[in-house]
Structure formats: structure tokens, C-alpha cells
Amino acid sequence: NAIGGAYAENLPVILISGAPNSNDIGSGHILHHTIGTPDYSYQLEIAKRLTCAAVSITSATEAPALIDHAIRTALREKKPAYIEIACNVSAAPCAAPGPVSALMHDIPSDPDTLEAAVSATVEFLRTREKVSLLVGSRLRAAGAEDQARQLGTTLGCAVATMAAAKSFYPENDPNYIGTYWGDASSAGVREVMDWSNGIIALAPVFNDYSTAGWTAWPKGENVLLADTHQVTVGNSSFDGIHLRDYLKALTARIRGEVSRPATLVEYRRIAREPAPQPPADPKAKLVRAEMARQISALLTPQTTVLAETGDSWFNAMRMTLPQGARVELEMQWGHIGWSIPATFGYAVAAPERRIITMVGDGSFQLTAQEVAQMVRLKLPVIIFLVNNRGYTIEVEIHDGPYNNIKNWDYAGLMEVFNAEDGKGRGLCARTGGELAAAIATALENHDGPTLIECQIDRDDCTSELISWGRRVATANARPPRNAE
């Protein structure tokens, strides 16, 4: 729960776990056992792959340094860390920690490297007229959203976001053009990005999902990679600098000197305004488009939308966000079931925001029990559960009988979680009118979560999912490379 919610909100959460007796696991020693015997290192090995720092404390002597390391790393990276304490040493006295400033202190950017990176970037810009900014999914954790917007305004160029970075750049900004995601891009965006001869990619994550099967992967001499602590320009790499410092210094250097509006001008020539989605007949069978239209109408500057892996991604991409609204998705691994525990963690961490979650039925079945925790803590989140009787995203990538699931009474499940004292609501929407009534009920429920089961046809999905699924399927089916 904490890991999912913390990654969604870029929170430096510290996860503290009890461990077996230190005599069992040794002092820093990982036991190697055969299958079927206890191995108490498993949870630590898992945590190392999920967090920015994972430590196991088996003696009081090493506790201060290890705990400080985990907390310092979490604060610096704005990601969860894991501290495991052996149960038989948890009450042992240890040395007092030093000043808290040691944890809060951030290593500043190296000034000479920063100057060199900015100079190389200015040269990159001077040799290219068709420049675009591409905002990646690590920009927010780098604390560089404001600096990215200032650079976009100063350059006057087109600014696109990668799918997992939706909401990281204000969508009402005059330079913003939409999502760059291969065939699933917003109208006109792929054409402009492909036309650009200079792309500044800010803290991107390139994998098969984020690049639509490697079909939207900017690379080569026309791409400048500006990561959280490293800038790569051509054959030169500059590390040891913060992204926010780099963007601020670059903006100051080029202000009034370098302007690159060509890509924005071209986008405005070819862009098409999306046709408005008219309300459906309230008595008609519920369809995906009407469901998405009604959810979009709920968005405010205080709204956060958590979109589960699947067609919820693409429904979220189509939404026009008011400034301040946020979208959170998990595209690093693309695992399903993420959104429900992430919703729990996010709602606890940000009680002032309206939390809306879109999740498919297959994904929901993996982590449904976390809704009970939302009931327990009276978290007024709204969960739109899309019941289309299967794993739709997997159907579009590779269909088969394994994509079928047992149907549940999802709305009825809320009564199980409520038991004798819960205030959660479970509602079912089969028509547009029923969905509108369910949303009205959800907005009035301030004492617990509201789950709205939206029943739609199995193949009722966005066109973007169909195109994206085909591209990813092609990438997944490519022959293996020779291990030479």
C-alpha cells in the first residue's frame, strides 16, 4: 500500500518491517537454503528492487548509519525506502543520531559541470530550428516542473508529455500540444515530434510500454537527454547536476537570445480540435465513451485521477485537465492491480484532494481487499470499476482463454467490506442515467469510498488501445537476439 501510494505522489515514505531473530539471519549474512527451507532474506531482496534504499538491521551498532542512509536516500530521491529491524534488537540502545541537517542536506550541483552542460545545450539549440520539449515521467520527482515550464515559454517551442507524465506540464499552457505515444499520440503530436530536428527529453523513461513497442523512441544526435542528475548532449555527458538547476540556468542563458517557435507554429497549422462528446441517451446501454465523458466532468484543480494499467490509461490520456489536476499511472512495469493500493496510500497522504480511480475488473480482483482499508479509514474516494468481463488490454496484445475471468458482484462486495460499521457505497451502472445517479451519490458520500461498477461490452475500448496493443504485440513477438 505505502509503496504504491508513495510512488504515485513521489513521497519519501519509510517502510519499517519487523524481521526474524538476528541469530536466525546472522549479522549482515544472507543465508542460502535449498527450496523448502526458511530463507529470511527474501523480503529484503524484494524491497531492494522496489525501493530506493533497503537496509536490514541486525545489531544496534550499525543501526544509526543504516537508518540515516535509508531516510536520507528517501528524502533525496522522493521515493520509498525500506528499513528492516530484527525483532530481538529492536529495543536495544544505540548511539544517538547527529543533527537532522545531515539528513536534509542536498548535494549541490557542481558549478563547472553545470556551466559546461548549459554551454553544450546552447550550441545544440543554435544548430537546430525545429526544437521540441518532451516531458518524461521523472520530472515531478526531480522537482523541476516549474523550471520545465519556464524553459518551454522561453523557447516558445512545442511541449509534449509522455503518457506517464500526463499532468506534469499544464495543459492550458499555450505551448502544450498533448501526449506523445506513437500511434496513441494526441492528434498532430506525433507528426510534430517526428518533424523536429531537436528534441530535449526531460527525465524520460523509455521502455516498450512508454514507447508503444519502441515505435516512439526518440534517439540519435537530434535528441538531448536531460535526466534527474545527468545531461547528455551528443557524445558528451555531464553528471553531478540537478535537473532543476540545469533548466533554470539554461533558461536564464537563452532568454532574449534563443527562440525556437517553429514546432509550435507547425502544430497549430495541423492540429484538429477534438469533436465534443455529446451526452448519450440516459436510458441507453452504457458505453465506454459515455462513461469517460461523465468522469471527465468531475475533474477540478483538486482532482487526482489514478488510472490502472489497461484502457483506463487511454481514457485518462483523452481527458483535458484543468490546471492543478493530476494523473498518476504506473508504466515502469505495467503490472495490474497497482491502482487500488495506490489509491489507498494516495488518499491517506493527500486528504485534501478528490481521488478518482479508474480500474478494470481483472486488475481489481488482484488487490480488491485494500478497499476495506479505505472503508476503515473513511476515505471518500470514488472508484470507477470497468466491468467488461476480462483483461481487455491483454486481449488487444495477445488474446486467448487466459484473458477470461470469473465475474463478481463488485457493487455487492462493498457490503462485505462494510460489515457492521462501514460507510462505503457499492453501486452498479448499466446505463448513462444510472451512472449519473451513482456519481451524484458518490459526491455526497464523505464517510467512505464509493465503488461504481460500470458494465460495458468486452470489446468496447479506445482506438488508441487497439493501435498501441498491436505495436506492443509486434515488439513482444520479435525474434531473440543472438547472444554473441
CSV table of C-alpha atoms in Angstrom, one decimal:
chain,number,residue,atom,x,y,z
A,1,ASN,CA,0.0,0.0,0.0
A,2,ALA,CA,2.6,2.5,1.1
A,3,ILE,CA,4.9,1.8,-1.9
A,4,GLY,CA,2.1,2.2,-4.5
A,5,GLY,CA,0.8,5.4,-3.0
A,6,ALA,CA,4.2,6.8,-2.3
A,7,TYR,CA,5.3,6.3,-5.9
A,8,ALA,CA,2.1,7.9,-7.1
A,9,GLU,CA,2.7,11.0,-5.1
A,10,ASN,CA,6.5,10.9,-5.2
A,11,LEU,CA,6.6,10.6,-1.4
A,12,PRO,CA,9.7,9.7,0.7
A,13,VAL,CA,7.9,7.1,2.7
A,14,ILE,CA,9.9,5.0,5.1
A,15,LEU,CA,8.7,1.4,5.4
A,16,ILE,CA,9.7,-0.3,8.7
A,17,SER,CA,9.4,-4.1,8.9
A,18,GLY,CA,10.0,-6.5,11.7
A,19,ALA,CA,12.5,-9.3,10.9
A,20,PRO,CA,13.2,-12.6,12.4
A,21,ASN,CA,15.6,-13.0,15.3
A,22,SER,CA,19.1,-11.7,14.4
A,23,ASN,CA,20.5,-15.1,15.4
A,24,ASP,CA,18.5,-16.7,12.6
A,25,ILE,CA,19.5,-14.3,9.9
A,26,GLY,CA,23.0,-13.5,11.1
A,27,SER,CA,24.8,-10.2,11.3
A,28,GLY,CA,24.6,-9.0,7.7
A,29,HIS,CA,24.8,-12.5,6.4
A,30,ILE,CA,22.3,-13.8,3.9
A,31,LEU,CA,21.5,-17.5,4.4
A,32,HIS,CA,21.4,-19.7,1.3
A,33,HIS,CA,19.0,-22.5,1.7
A,34,THR,CA,17.5,-25.1,-0.6
A,35,ILE,CA,13.9,-24.8,-1.7
A,36,GLY,CA,11.5,-25.7,1.1
A,37,THR,CA,13.6,-24.3,4.0
A,38,PRO,CA,13.3,-20.8,5.6
A,39,ASP,CA,15.2,-18.0,3.9
A,40,TYR,CA,14.7,-14.8,5.7
A,41,SER,CA,16.4,-12.7,3.1
A,42,TYR,CA,13.6,-12.9,0.6
A,43,GLN,CA,11.7,-9.8,1.8
A,44,LEU,CA,14.9,-7.7,1.8
A,45,GLU,CA,15.8,-8.8,-1.7
A,46,ILE,CA,12.3,-7.9,-2.9
A,47,ALA,CA,12.5,-4.5,-1.1
A,48,LYS,CA,15.8,-3.7,-2.8
A,49,ARG,CA,14.1,-3.9,-6.2
A,50,LEU,CA,11.1,-1.8,-5.2
A,51,THR,CA,12.6,1.0,-3.2
A,52,CYS,CA,15.4,3.5,-3.5
A,53,ALA,CA,17.2,2.1,-0.4
A,54,ALA,CA,16.7,-1.1,1.6
A,55,VAL,CA,18.6,-2.0,4.8
A,56,SER,CA,18.5,-4.8,7.3
A,57,ILE,CA,19.5,-4.0,10.9
A,58,THR,CA,20.7,-6.9,12.9
A,59,SER,CA,22.8,-5.1,15.5
A,60,ALA,CA,22.4,-1.9,17.5
A,61,THR,CA,25.9,-0.7,16.5
A,62,GLU,CA,25.1,-0.4,12.8
A,63,ALA,CA,21.6,1.0,13.3
A,64,PRO,CA,22.2,4.7,13.2
A,65,ALA,CA,24.2,4.7,10.0
A,66,LEU,CA,21.8,2.4,8.2
A,67,ILE,CA,18.7,4.2,9.3
A,68,ASP,CA,20.2,7.5,8.3
A,69,HIS,CA,21.2,6.2,4.9
A,70,ALA,CA,17.7,4.9,4.2
A,71,ILE,CA,16.0,8.2,5.3
A,72,ARG,CA,18.5,10.4,3.5
A,73,THR,CA,18.1,8.5,0.3
A,74,ALA,CA,14.2,8.6,0.5
A,75,LEU,CA,14.3,12.3,1.0
A,76,ARG,CA,16.7,12.9,-1.8
A,77,GLU,CA,15.1,10.7,-4.3
A,78,LYS,CA,11.5,11.3,-3.2
A,79,LYS,CA,10.8,7.6,-3.3
A,80,PRO,CA,10.1,4.9,-0.7
A,81,ALA,CA,12.8,3.3,1.4
A,82,TYR,CA,12.7,0.1,3.5
A,83,ILE,CA,14.2,-0.5,7.0
A,84,GLU,CA,14.1,-4.0,8.4
A,85,ILE,CA,14.8,-4.4,12.1
A,86,ALA,CA,15.4,-7.8,13.7
A,87,CYS,CA,12.8,-8.3,16.4
A,88,ASN,CA,15.3,-9.2,19.2
A,89,VAL,CA,17.4,-6.0,18.7
A,90,SER,CA,14.6,-3.5,18.2
A,91,ALA,CA,14.6,-2.4,21.8
A,92,ALA,CA,18.4,-2.4,22.2
A,93,PRO,CA,20.1,1.0,22.9
A,94,CYS,CA,22.1,2.5,20.2
A,95,ALA,CA,24.2,5.7,19.6
A,96,ALA,CA,22.2,8.9,19.3
A,97,PRO,CA,21.9,10.3,15.8
A,98,GLY,CA,23.6,13.6,14.8
A,99,PRO,CA,21.8,16.8,13.7
A,100,VAL,CA,18.8,16.3,11.4
A,101,SER,CA,20.5,18.7,8.9
A,102,ALA,CA,22.7,15.8,7.8
A,103,LEU,CA,19.5,14.1,6.5
A,104,MET,CA,18.1,17.2,4.9
A,105,HIS,CA,21.3,18.4,3.3
A,106,ASP,CA,21.3,18.1,-0.5
A,107,ILE,CA,24.4,17.8,-2.5
A,108,PRO,CA,24.5,21.0,-4.8
A,109,SER,CA,25.2,20.9,-8.5
A,110,ASP,CA,28.8,21.1,-9.5
A,111,PRO,CA,29.1,24.7,-10.9
A,112,ASP,CA,31.7,23.9,-13.6
A,113,THR,CA,29.8,20.9,-14.8
A,114,LEU,CA,26.5,22.9,-14.8
A,115,GLU,CA,28.1,25.7,-16.9
A,116,ALA,CA,29.6,23.1,-19.4
A,117,ALA,CA,26.2,21.4,-19.8
A,118,VAL,CA,24.4,24.7,-20.4
A,119,SER,CA,27.0,25.8,-23.0
A,120,ALA,CA,26.7,22.5,-24.8
A,121,THR,CA,23.0,22.8,-24.8
A,122,VAL,CA,23.1,26.3,-26.2
A,123,GLU,CA,25.3,25.1,-29.1
A,124,PHE,CA,22.8,22.2,-29.6
A,125,LEU,CA,20.0,24.8,-29.9
A,126,ARG,CA,21.9,27.1,-32.2
A,127,THR,CA,22.3,24.4,-34.9
A,128,ARG,CA,18.6,23.4,-34.8
A,129,GLU,CA,15.5,25.4,-35.7
A,130,LYS,CA,12.7,22.8,-35.2
A,131,VAL,CA,13.0,22.1,-31.4
A,132,SER,CA,10.5,20.4,-29.1
A,133,LEU,CA,10.4,19.6,-25.4
A,134,LEU,CA,9.4,16.1,-24.3
A,135,VAL,CA,8.4,15.8,-20.7
A,136,GLY,CA,9.2,12.5,-19.0
A,137,SER,CA,7.8,10.7,-16.0
A,138,ARG,CA,10.6,11.5,-13.6
A,139,LEU,CA,10.3,15.3,-13.9
A,140,ARG,CA,8.0,15.7,-10.9
A,141,ALA,CA,10.2,13.6,-8.6
A,142,ALA,CA,13.1,15.8,-9.8
A,143,GLY,CA,11.2,18.9,-8.5
A,144,ALA,CA,11.6,20.5,-11.9
A,145,GLU,CA,8.1,21.1,-13.2
A,146,ASP,CA,8.2,24.9,-12.8
A,147,GLN,CA,11.6,25.1,-14.4
A,148,ALA,CA,10.4,23.0,-17.4
A,149,ARG,CA,7.5,25.3,-18.0
A,150,GLN,CA,9.8,28.4,-17.9
A,151,LEU,CA,12.1,26.8,-20.4
A,152,GLY,CA,9.2,26.0,-22.7
A,153,THR,CA,7.9,29.5,-22.5
A,154,THR,CA,11.3,31.0,-23.2
A,155,LEU,CA,12.0,28.7,-26.2
A,156,GLY,CA,8.4,29.2,-27.5
A,157,CYS,CA,8.5,25.7,-28.8
A,158,ALA,CA,6.0,22.8,-28.8
A,159,VAL,CA,5.9,20.9,-25.5
A,160,ALA,CA,4.6,17.3,-25.3
A,161,THR,CA,4.3,14.9,-22.4
A,162,MET,CA,5.0,11.2,-22.4
A,163,ALA,CA,2.0,9.2,-21.3
A,164,ALA,CA,3.2,8.6,-17.7
A,165,ALA,CA,3.9,12.3,-17.4
A,166,LYS,CA,0.4,13.5,-18.1
A,167,SER,CA,-0.4,16.4,-15.8
A,168,PHE,CA,3.3,17.2,-15.3
A,169,TYR,CA,3.0,20.2,-17.6
A,170,PRO,CA,0.0,22.5,-17.5
A,171,GLU,CA,-2.4,21.5,-20.3
A,172,ASN,CA,-3.7,25.1,-20.6
A,173,ASP,CA,-0.3,26.4,-21.3
A,174,PRO,CA,-0.1,27.8,-24.9
A,175,ASN,CA,3.0,25.7,-25.7
A,176,TYR,CA,1.5,22.4,-24.7
A,177,ILE,CA,0.4,20.2,-27.6
A,178,GLY,CA,-0.6,16.9,-25.9
A,179,THR,CA,0.7,13.3,-25.4
A,180,TYR,CA,3.5,11.8,-27.5
A,181,TRP,CA,2.9,8.0,-27.6
A,182,GLY,CA,3.4,6.7,-31.1
A,183,ASP,CA,0.1,5.6,-32.7
A,184,ALA,CA,-1.7,6.5,-29.4
A,185,SER,CA,-0.5,10.2,-29.5
A,186,SER,CA,-2.8,13.1,-29.3
A,187,ALA,CA,-3.9,14.5,-32.7
A,188,GLY,CA,-0.9,16.1,-34.5
A,189,VAL,CA,1.6,15.4,-31.8
A,190,ARG,CA,3.5,12.5,-33.4
A,191,GLU,CA,3.8,14.4,-36.6
A,192,VAL,CA,5.3,17.4,-34.9
A,193,MET,CA,7.7,15.3,-32.8
A,194,ASP,CA,8.8,13.3,-35.9
A,195,TRP,CA,9.3,16.6,-37.8
A,196,SER,CA,11.5,18.1,-35.1
A,197,ASN,CA,15.3,18.1,-35.6
A,198,GLY,CA,16.0,18.8,-32.0
A,199,ILE,CA,14.2,17.1,-29.0
A,200,ILE,CA,15.1,17.9,-25.4
A,201,ALA,CA,13.8,15.0,-23.4
A,202,LEU,CA,13.3,15.8,-19.7
A,203,ALA,CA,13.7,12.9,-17.3
A,204,PRO,CA,12.2,10.3,-19.6
A,205,VAL,CA,11.7,6.5,-19.1
A,206,PHE,CA,11.9,4.6,-22.3
A,207,ASN,CA,10.5,1.1,-22.3
A,208,ASP,CA,8.3,-1.0,-24.5
A,209,TYR,CA,5.1,0.4,-23.0
A,210,SER,CA,6.0,4.0,-22.8
A,211,THR,CA,7.3,4.0,-26.4
A,212,ALA,CA,4.4,1.9,-27.9
A,213,GLY,CA,6.6,-1.1,-28.7
A,214,TRP,CA,9.7,1.1,-29.4
A,215,THR,CA,7.9,3.0,-32.2
A,216,ALA,CA,8.1,6.3,-30.3
A,217,TRP,CA,11.6,6.2,-29.0
A,218,PRO,CA,13.5,9.5,-29.7
A,219,LYS,CA,17.2,8.8,-30.1
A,220,GLY,CA,20.2,9.8,-32.1
A,221,GLU,CA,22.2,13.0,-32.5
A,222,ASN,CA,19.0,15.1,-32.6
A,223,VAL,CA,18.0,14.1,-29.0
A,224,LEU,CA,19.3,15.8,-25.9
A,225,LEU,CA,18.7,13.7,-22.7
A,226,ALA,CA,18.3,15.7,-19.5
A,227,ASP,CA,17.9,13.3,-16.7
A,228,THR,CA,17.5,13.9,-13.0
A,229,HIS,CA,21.2,14.2,-12.3
A,230,GLN,CA,22.8,13.9,-15.8
A,231,VAL,CA,22.7,15.7,-19.1
A,232,THR,CA,23.8,14.0,-22.4
A,233,VAL,CA,24.4,16.2,-25.4
A,234,GLY,CA,25.8,14.4,-28.4
A,235,ASN,CA,28.9,12.5,-27.3
A,236,SER,CA,29.3,14.5,-24.1
A,237,SER,CA,27.8,13.6,-20.7
A,238,PHE,CA,27.6,15.9,-17.7
A,239,ASP,CA,26.6,14.4,-14.4
A,240,GLY,CA,26.5,15.7,-10.8
A,241,ILE,CA,23.9,18.4,-11.5
A,242,HIS,CA,20.3,18.7,-10.6
A,243,LEU,CA,17.8,18.9,-13.4
A,244,ARG,CA,16.1,21.9,-11.9
A,245,ASP,CA,19.4,23.8,-11.7
A,246,TYR,CA,20.2,22.9,-15.3
A,247,LEU,CA,16.8,24.1,-16.6
A,248,LYS,CA,16.9,27.3,-14.6
A,249,ALA,CA,20.4,28.1,-15.8
A,250,LEU,CA,19.6,27.2,-19.4
A,251,THR,CA,16.5,29.4,-19.3
A,252,ALA,CA,18.5,32.4,-17.9
A,253,ARG,CA,21.2,31.9,-20.6
A,254,ILE,CA,18.9,31.8,-23.6
A,255,ARG,CA,16.2,34.3,-22.5
A,256,GLY,CA,16.0,37.0,-25.2
A,257,GLU,CA,18.7,35.3,-27.2
A,258,VAL,CA,17.4,32.0,-28.4
A,259,SER,CA,13.8,31.4,-29.6
A,260,ARG,CA,12.5,28.2,-31.4
A,261,PRO,CA,8.8,28.6,-32.2
A,262,ALA,CA,8.8,26.6,-35.4
A,263,THR,CA,7.3,23.4,-34.0
A,264,LEU,CA,4.5,25.2,-32.2
A,265,VAL,CA,3.7,27.1,-35.4
A,266,GLU,CA,3.6,23.8,-37.3
A,267,TYR,CA,1.4,22.2,-34.7
A,268,ARG,CA,-1.1,25.0,-34.9
A,269,ARG,CA,-1.3,24.5,-38.7
A,270,ILE,CA,-2.1,20.8,-38.5
A,271,ALA,CA,-3.9,20.5,-35.1
A,272,ARG,CA,-7.6,19.5,-35.1
A,273,GLU,CA,-9.9,20.3,-32.3
A,274,PRO,CA,-11.4,17.1,-30.9
A,275,ALA,CA,-15.1,16.8,-31.6
A,276,PRO,CA,-17.1,17.3,-28.4
A,277,GLN,CA,-18.7,14.2,-27.0
A,278,PRO,CA,-22.5,14.7,-26.7
A,279,PRO,CA,-24.4,13.2,-23.8
A,280,ALA,CA,-25.8,9.8,-24.5
A,281,ASP,CA,-29.5,8.9,-24.1
A,282,PRO,CA,-29.7,8.3,-20.3
A,283,LYS,CA,-31.7,5.1,-20.9
A,284,ALA,CA,-29.3,3.7,-23.5
A,285,LYS,CA,-26.8,0.9,-22.6
A,286,LEU,CA,-23.7,2.3,-21.0
A,287,VAL,CA,-20.7,2.6,-23.4
A,288,ARG,CA,-17.1,3.5,-22.7
A,289,ALA,CA,-17.4,6.9,-24.3
A,290,GLU,CA,-20.3,8.0,-22.1
A,291,MET,CA,-18.5,6.7,-19.0
A,292,ALA,CA,-15.4,8.7,-19.9
A,293,ARG,CA,-17.4,11.8,-20.6
A,294,GLN,CA,-19.1,11.7,-17.2
A,295,ILE,CA,-15.8,11.1,-15.4
A,296,SER,CA,-14.2,14.0,-17.2
A,297,ALA,CA,-16.9,16.3,-16.0
A,298,LEU,CA,-15.8,15.6,-12.4
A,299,LEU,CA,-12.3,17.0,-12.9
A,300,THR,CA,-11.3,20.1,-10.9
A,301,PRO,CA,-7.9,21.6,-10.0
A,302,GLN,CA,-8.0,19.5,-6.8
A,303,THR,CA,-8.7,16.2,-8.5
A,304,THR,CA,-6.2,13.3,-8.9
A,305,VAL,CA,-7.0,10.5,-11.3
A,306,LEU,CA,-5.3,7.2,-10.8
A,307,ALA,CA,-5.5,5.1,-14.0
A,308,GLU,CA,-4.9,1.4,-13.8
A,309,THR,CA,-2.9,-0.4,-16.5
A,310,GLY,CA,-5.3,-1.0,-19.4
A,311,ASP,CA,-7.8,1.1,-21.3
A,312,SER,CA,-8.0,3.4,-18.2
A,313,TRP,CA,-4.6,4.7,-19.4
A,314,PHE,CA,-6.1,5.8,-22.7
A,315,ASN,CA,-9.3,7.1,-21.2
A,316,ALA,CA,-7.1,9.3,-19.0
A,317,MET,CA,-5.0,10.5,-21.9
A,318,ARG,CA,-8.1,11.8,-23.6
A,319,MET,CA,-9.1,13.9,-20.7
A,320,THR,CA,-8.4,17.7,-20.7
A,321,LEU,CA,-7.1,18.6,-17.3
A,322,PRO,CA,-7.7,21.9,-15.5
A,323,GLN,CA,-4.5,23.3,-14.1
A,324,GLY,CA,-3.7,21.6,-10.8
A,325,ALA,CA,-5.4,18.3,-11.7
A,326,ARG,CA,-3.1,15.3,-11.6
A,327,VAL,CA,-3.0,11.9,-13.3
A,328,GLU,CA,-1.0,9.0,-11.9
A,329,LEU,CA,-0.2,5.8,-13.7
A,330,GLU,CA,2.3,3.0,-13.3
A,331,MET,CA,4.1,2.4,-16.6
A,332,GLN,CA,7.5,1.4,-15.3
A,333,TRP,CA,6.5,-2.3,-15.1
A,334,GLY,CA,2.9,-2.1,-16.3
A,335,HIS,CA,1.7,-4.5,-13.7
A,336,ILE,CA,-2.0,-4.8,-13.0
A,337,GLY,CA,-3.6,-4.3,-9.6
A,338,TRP,CA,-1.5,-1.3,-8.8
A,339,SER,CA,-4.2,1.4,-8.7
A,340,ILE,CA,-6.2,0.2,-5.7
A,341,PRO,CA,-3.5,0.1,-3.1
A,342,ALA,CA,-2.0,3.2,-4.7
A,343,THR,CA,-5.4,4.9,-4.2
A,344,PHE,CA,-5.3,3.9,-0.5
A,345,GLY,CA,-1.8,5.3,0.0
A,346,TYR,CA,-2.5,8.5,-2.0
A,347,ALA,CA,-5.8,9.3,-0.2
A,348,VAL,CA,-4.1,8.9,3.2
A,349,ALA,CA,-1.2,11.2,2.1
A,350,ALA,CA,-3.3,13.8,0.3
A,351,PRO,CA,-6.7,14.0,2.1
A,352,GLU,CA,-7.3,17.5,0.6
A,353,ARG,CA,-7.6,16.1,-2.9
A,354,ARG,CA,-10.6,14.4,-4.7
A,355,ILE,CA,-9.3,11.0,-5.6
A,356,ILE,CA,-10.8,9.3,-8.7
A,357,THR,CA,-9.7,5.8,-9.7
A,358,MET,CA,-10.4,4.0,-13.0
A,359,VAL,CA,-9.7,0.3,-12.8
A,360,GLY,CA,-10.6,-2.8,-14.9
A,361,ASP,CA,-12.3,-5.8,-13.3
A,362,GLY,CA,-9.3,-8.1,-13.9
A,363,SER,CA,-6.9,-5.7,-12.2
A,364,PHE,CA,-9.3,-5.1,-9.4
A,365,GLN,CA,-9.5,-8.7,-8.5
A,366,LEU,CA,-5.8,-8.8,-7.6
A,367,THR,CA,-5.9,-6.2,-4.8
A,368,ALA,CA,-9.6,-5.7,-4.0
A,369,GLN,CA,-9.1,-6.2,-0.3
A,370,GLU,CA,-7.4,-2.8,0.0
A,371,VAL,CA,-10.9,-1.2,-0.4
A,372,ALA,CA,-11.6,-2.5,3.1
A,373,GLN,CA,-8.8,-0.3,4.4
A,374,MET,CA,-10.4,2.7,2.7
A,375,VAL,CA,-13.7,1.8,4.4
A,376,ARG,CA,-11.9,1.5,7.8
A,377,LEU,CA,-10.3,5.0,7.4
A,378,LYS,CA,-13.4,6.6,5.9
A,379,LEU,CA,-11.6,7.7,2.8
A,380,PRO,CA,-14.1,9.4,0.3
A,381,VAL,CA,-12.5,8.1,-2.9
A,382,ILE,CA,-14.5,7.3,-6.0
A,383,ILE,CA,-13.7,4.1,-7.8
A,384,PHE,CA,-15.0,3.5,-11.3
A,385,LEU,CA,-14.7,-0.2,-11.9
A,386,VAL,CA,-15.0,-1.1,-15.6
A,387,ASN,CA,-16.6,-4.5,-15.8
A,388,ASN,CA,-16.0,-5.9,-19.3
A,389,ARG,CA,-15.6,-9.5,-18.2
A,390,GLY,CA,-11.8,-9.9,-18.8
A,391,TYR,CA,-8.4,-8.5,-19.3
A,392,THR,CA,-9.1,-6.1,-22.2
A,393,ILE,CA,-5.5,-4.8,-22.6
A,394,GLU,CA,-4.2,-8.3,-22.8
A,395,VAL,CA,-6.9,-9.1,-25.4
A,396,GLU,CA,-5.5,-6.4,-27.6
A,397,ILE,CA,-1.9,-7.6,-27.1
A,398,HIS,CA,-2.5,-11.4,-27.3
A,399,ASP,CA,-5.9,-12.9,-26.9
A,400,GLY,CA,-6.7,-16.3,-25.5
A,401,PRO,CA,-8.9,-18.1,-23.0
A,402,TYR,CA,-6.5,-17.0,-20.2
A,403,ASN,CA,-7.9,-13.5,-20.5
A,404,ASN,CA,-11.3,-14.6,-19.3
A,405,ILE,CA,-12.1,-14.2,-15.6
A,406,LYS,CA,-14.9,-15.1,-13.2
A,407,ASN,CA,-17.4,-12.3,-12.8
A,408,TRP,CA,-18.0,-10.8,-9.4
A,409,ASP,CA,-20.8,-8.8,-7.8
A,410,TYR,CA,-18.5,-5.9,-7.5
A,411,ALA,CA,-21.0,-3.4,-6.2
A,412,GLY,CA,-22.2,-6.0,-3.7
A,413,LEU,CA,-18.7,-6.6,-2.5
A,414,MET,CA,-18.9,-3.2,-0.6
A,415,GLU,CA,-21.4,-4.7,1.8
A,416,VAL,CA,-18.8,-7.4,2.7
A,417,PHE,CA,-16.2,-4.7,3.4
A,418,ASN,CA,-18.6,-2.5,5.4
A,419,ALA,CA,-19.6,-5.3,7.8
A,420,GLU,CA,-21.4,-3.8,10.7
A,421,ASP,CA,-20.0,-0.2,10.8
A,422,GLY,CA,-18.6,0.8,7.3
A,423,LYS,CA,-20.0,3.6,5.2
A,424,GLY,CA,-18.7,2.5,1.8
A,425,ARG,CA,-21.2,2.5,-1.1
A,426,GLY,CA,-21.4,0.0,-3.9
A,427,LEU,CA,-23.4,1.0,-7.0
A,428,CYS,CA,-23.9,-0.5,-10.4
A,429,ALA,CA,-24.4,1.4,-13.7
A,430,ARG,CA,-25.7,-0.2,-16.8
A,431,THR,CA,-27.0,3.0,-18.5
A,432,GLY,CA,-25.8,6.5,-18.7
A,433,GLY,CA,-28.6,7.6,-16.4
A,434,GLU,CA,-27.7,5.1,-13.7
A,435,LEU,CA,-24.1,6.3,-13.9
A,436,ALA,CA,-25.1,9.9,-13.4
A,437,ALA,CA,-27.2,8.9,-10.4
A,438,ALA,CA,-24.3,6.9,-9.0
A,439,ILE,CA,-21.9,9.8,-9.4
A,440,ALA,CA,-24.3,12.1,-7.5
A,441,THR,CA,-24.5,9.6,-4.7
A,442,ALA,CA,-20.7,9.3,-4.6
A,443,LEU,CA,-20.2,13.0,-4.3
A,444,GLU,CA,-22.5,13.1,-1.3
A,445,ASN,CA,-20.6,10.2,0.5
A,446,HIS,CA,-17.9,11.8,2.7
A,447,ASP,CA,-17.6,8.8,5.1
A,448,GLY,CA,-16.1,6.2,2.9
A,449,PRO,CA,-15.3,5.0,-0.6
A,450,THR,CA,-17.8,4.7,-3.3
A,451,LEU,CA,-17.4,1.9,-5.9
A,452,ILE,CA,-19.3,2.4,-9.1
A,453,GLU,CA,-19.4,-0.8,-11.3
A,454,CYS,CA,-19.7,0.3,-14.9
A,455,GLN,CA,-20.9,-2.6,-17.1
A,456,ILE,CA,-19.8,-2.3,-20.7
A,457,ASP,CA,-19.2,-4.7,-23.6
A,458,ARG,CA,-16.0,-6.7,-23.7
A,459,ASP,CA,-14.6,-5.1,-26.9
A,460,ASP,CA,-15.7,-1.5,-26.1
A,461,CYS,CA,-12.3,0.2,-25.8
A,462,THR,CA,-10.5,3.2,-27.2
A,463,SER,CA,-9.0,3.2,-30.6
A,464,GLU,CA,-5.6,4.1,-29.1
A,465,LEU,CA,-5.6,0.8,-27.1
A,466,ILE,CA,-6.1,-1.2,-30.3
A,467,SER,CA,-3.2,0.6,-32.0
A,468,TRP,CA,-0.9,0.5,-29.0
A,469,GLY,CA,-1.7,-3.1,-28.3
A,470,ARG,CA,-0.8,-4.1,-31.9
A,471,ARG,CA,2.6,-2.3,-31.7
A,472,VAL,CA,3.4,-3.8,-28.3
A,473,ALA,CA,2.4,-7.3,-29.6
A,474,THR,CA,4.8,-6.9,-32.5
A,475,ALA,CA,7.6,-5.8,-30.2
A,476,ASN,CA,7.0,-8.8,-27.9
A,477,ALA,CA,7.0,-11.2,-30.8
A,478,ARG,CA,10.3,-10.1,-32.3
A,479,PRO,CA,12.9,-12.9,-32.5
A,480,PRO,CA,15.5,-13.1,-29.8
A,481,ARG,CA,19.0,-11.6,-30.5
A,482,ASN,CA,21.9,-14.0,-30.7
A,483,ALA,CA,24.0,-14.0,-27.5
A,484,GLU,CA,27.2,-13.3,-29.4
